[in-house]
Amino acid sequence: MKLHRDGQVASTAFFISSDGSLLIPFSYMGDRPPFGKSRQMRDELRRRIDAVPGAAVPTEEERENLTLRPELLADTHVREAINAAFEWAFEQARQAQHEPAPRSE
């Protein structure tokens, strides 16, 4: 799932692989607003996803992506927790889209 701004990809939230796994690309998100602006925001997203039972989120220094297995995602509580984390992330991305783009001089 990708978020766009002015015809460009602003952020990639996650990928769903052919085996049903959910890949969360932390290494890619760190380069894009709103998460590229703030270590605190990236850590907050990690904290929200890490609260999901069975999700072991890598640290900033590891810069690895997180993959959640299909059998983990079969649990309703896990899906609800992941949805809540991404709802927060999408709201942050929407807010960043409303910020004026830096001007070139």
mmCIF file of C-alpha atoms in Angstrom:
data_model
loop_
_atom_site.group_PDB
_atom_site.id
_atom_site.type_symbol
_atom_site.label_atom_id
_atom_site.label_comp_id
_atom_site.label_asym_id
_atom_site.label_seq_id
_atom_site.Cartn_x
_atom_site.Cartn_y
_atom_site.Cartn_z
ATOM 1 C CA MET A 1 0.000 0.000 0.000
ATOM 2 C CA LYS A 2 1.456 3.346 -1.067
ATOM 3 C CA LEU A 3 0.471 6.887 -0.221
ATOM 4 C CA HIS A 4 0.890 9.497 -2.971
ATOM 5 C CA ARG A 5 1.491 13.253 -2.918
ATOM 6 C CA ASP A 6 1.562 15.350 -6.078
ATOM 7 C CA GLY A 7 1.774 12.226 -8.230
ATOM 8 C CA GLN A 8 4.804 10.895 -6.351
ATOM 9 C CA VAL A 9 5.001 8.065 -3.828
ATOM 10 C CA ALA A 10 5.104 9.764 -0.435
ATOM 11 C CA SER A 11 5.349 6.612 1.635
ATOM 12 C CA THR A 12 5.030 2.856 1.384
ATOM 13 C CA ALA A 13 3.178 1.518 4.372
ATOM 14 C CA PHE A 14 3.355 -2.205 3.693
ATOM 15 C CA PHE A 15 3.450 -4.954 1.099
ATOM 16 C CA ILE A 16 1.442 -8.157 1.024
ATOM 17 C CA SER A 17 3.425 -11.049 -0.406
ATOM 18 C CA SER A 18 2.010 -13.905 -2.432
ATOM 19 C CA ASP A 19 2.186 -16.219 0.610
ATOM 20 C CA GLY A 20 -0.026 -13.829 2.599
ATOM 21 C CA SER A 21 2.762 -12.372 4.743
ATOM 22 C CA LEU A 22 2.666 -8.680 5.571
ATOM 23 C CA LEU A 23 5.987 -6.865 5.031
ATOM 24 C CA ILE A 24 6.453 -3.545 6.804
ATOM 25 C CA PRO A 25 9.373 -1.708 5.158
ATOM 26 C CA PHE A 26 10.896 0.281 8.022
ATOM 27 C CA SER A 27 14.104 0.736 6.042
ATOM 28 C CA TYR A 28 12.145 2.479 3.265
ATOM 29 C CA MET A 29 9.848 4.497 5.525
ATOM 30 C CA GLY A 30 12.745 6.151 7.303
ATOM 31 C CA ASP A 31 13.595 8.087 4.134
ATOM 32 C CA ARG A 32 10.127 9.567 3.552
ATOM 33 C CA PRO A 33 7.909 12.056 5.362
ATOM 34 C CA PRO A 34 6.479 11.989 7.886
ATOM 35 C CA PHE A 35 8.690 9.279 9.343
ATOM 36 C CA GLY A 36 11.876 10.503 7.696
ATOM 37 C CA LYS A 37 11.619 13.736 9.659
ATOM 38 C CA SER A 38 11.565 12.278 13.122
ATOM 39 C CA ARG A 39 13.212 9.349 14.866
ATOM 40 C CA GLN A 40 10.579 9.809 17.561
ATOM 41 C CA MET A 41 7.776 9.156 15.057
ATOM 42 C CA ARG A 42 9.512 6.088 13.634
ATOM 43 C CA ASP A 43 10.013 4.763 17.158
ATOM 44 C CA GLU A 44 6.353 5.421 17.952
ATOM 45 C CA LEU A 45 5.255 3.393 14.941
ATOM 46 C CA ARG A 46 7.629 0.622 15.997
ATOM 47 C CA ARG A 47 6.218 0.756 19.533
ATOM 48 C CA ARG A 48 2.632 0.504 18.261
ATOM 49 C CA ILE A 49 3.409 -2.479 16.042
ATOM 50 C CA ASP A 50 5.635 -4.097 18.664
ATOM 51 C CA ALA A 51 2.621 -4.130 21.016
ATOM 52 C CA VAL A 52 1.045 -6.662 18.644
ATOM 53 C CA PRO A 53 1.436 -10.168 20.079
ATOM 54 C CA GLY A 54 4.019 -12.074 18.026
ATOM 55 C CA ALA A 55 5.523 -9.016 16.299
ATOM 56 C CA ALA A 56 9.217 -8.516 17.056
ATOM 57 C CA VAL A 57 10.022 -5.124 15.566
ATOM 58 C CA PRO A 58 13.679 -4.383 14.737
ATOM 59 C CA THR A 59 15.370 -1.329 16.200
ATOM 60 C CA GLU A 60 16.304 1.735 14.161
ATOM 61 C CA GLU A 61 19.921 0.594 14.162
ATOM 62 C CA GLU A 62 19.010 -2.804 12.696
ATOM 63 C CA ARG A 63 17.067 -1.084 9.895
ATOM 64 C CA GLU A 64 15.442 -4.353 8.969
ATOM 65 C CA ASN A 65 11.991 -4.823 7.612
ATOM 66 C CA LEU A 66 9.361 -6.658 9.588
ATOM 67 C CA THR A 67 7.444 -9.607 8.181
ATOM 68 C CA LEU A 68 4.305 -10.857 9.892
ATOM 69 C CA ARG A 69 3.428 -14.439 9.019
ATOM 70 C CA PRO A 70 -0.048 -15.292 7.664
ATOM 71 C CA GLU A 71 -0.843 -17.521 10.664
ATOM 72 C CA LEU A 72 -0.190 -14.592 13.010
ATOM 73 C CA LEU A 73 -2.490 -12.403 10.926
ATOM 74 C CA ALA A 74 -5.265 -14.998 11.233
ATOM 75 C CA ASP A 75 -5.864 -13.801 14.804
ATOM 76 C CA THR A 76 -8.572 -11.113 15.011
ATOM 77 C CA HIS A 77 -6.846 -9.273 17.878
ATOM 78 C CA VAL A 78 -3.580 -9.122 15.943
ATOM 79 C CA ARG A 79 -5.330 -7.723 12.856
ATOM 80 C CA GLU A 80 -7.114 -5.105 14.968
ATOM 81 C CA ALA A 81 -3.840 -4.050 16.596
ATOM 82 C CA ILE A 82 -2.068 -3.821 13.217
ATOM 83 C CA ASN A 83 -4.992 -1.819 11.809
ATOM 84 C CA ALA A 84 -4.820 0.593 14.746
ATOM 85 C CA ALA A 85 -1.077 1.098 14.229
ATOM 86 C CA PHE A 86 -1.565 1.804 10.523
ATOM 87 C CA GLU A 87 -4.534 4.107 11.141
ATOM 88 C CA TRP A 88 -2.205 6.192 13.318
ATOM 89 C CA ALA A 89 0.542 6.057 10.650
ATOM 90 C CA PHE A 90 -1.862 7.050 7.871
ATOM 91 C CA GLU A 91 -3.125 9.986 9.926
ATOM 92 C CA GLN A 92 0.469 11.149 10.393
ATOM 93 C CA ALA A 93 1.044 10.815 6.640
ATOM 94 C CA ARG A 94 -2.156 12.760 5.850
ATOM 95 C CA GLN A 95 -1.042 15.551 8.160
ATOM 96 C CA ALA A 96 2.371 15.624 6.473
ATOM 97 C CA GLN A 97 0.697 15.915 3.061
ATOM 98 C CA HIS A 98 -1.005 19.104 4.199
ATOM 99 C CA GLU A 99 2.290 20.701 5.199
ATOM 100 C CA PRO A 100 3.595 23.091 2.540
ATOM 101 C CA ALA A 101 6.376 21.678 0.376
ATOM 102 C CA PRO A 102 9.758 23.400 0.831
ATOM 103 C CA ARG A 103 10.385 26.095 -1.735
ATOM 104 C CA SER A 104 13.374 26.014 -4.060
ATOM 105 C CA GLU A 105 15.266 29.258 -4.243
#
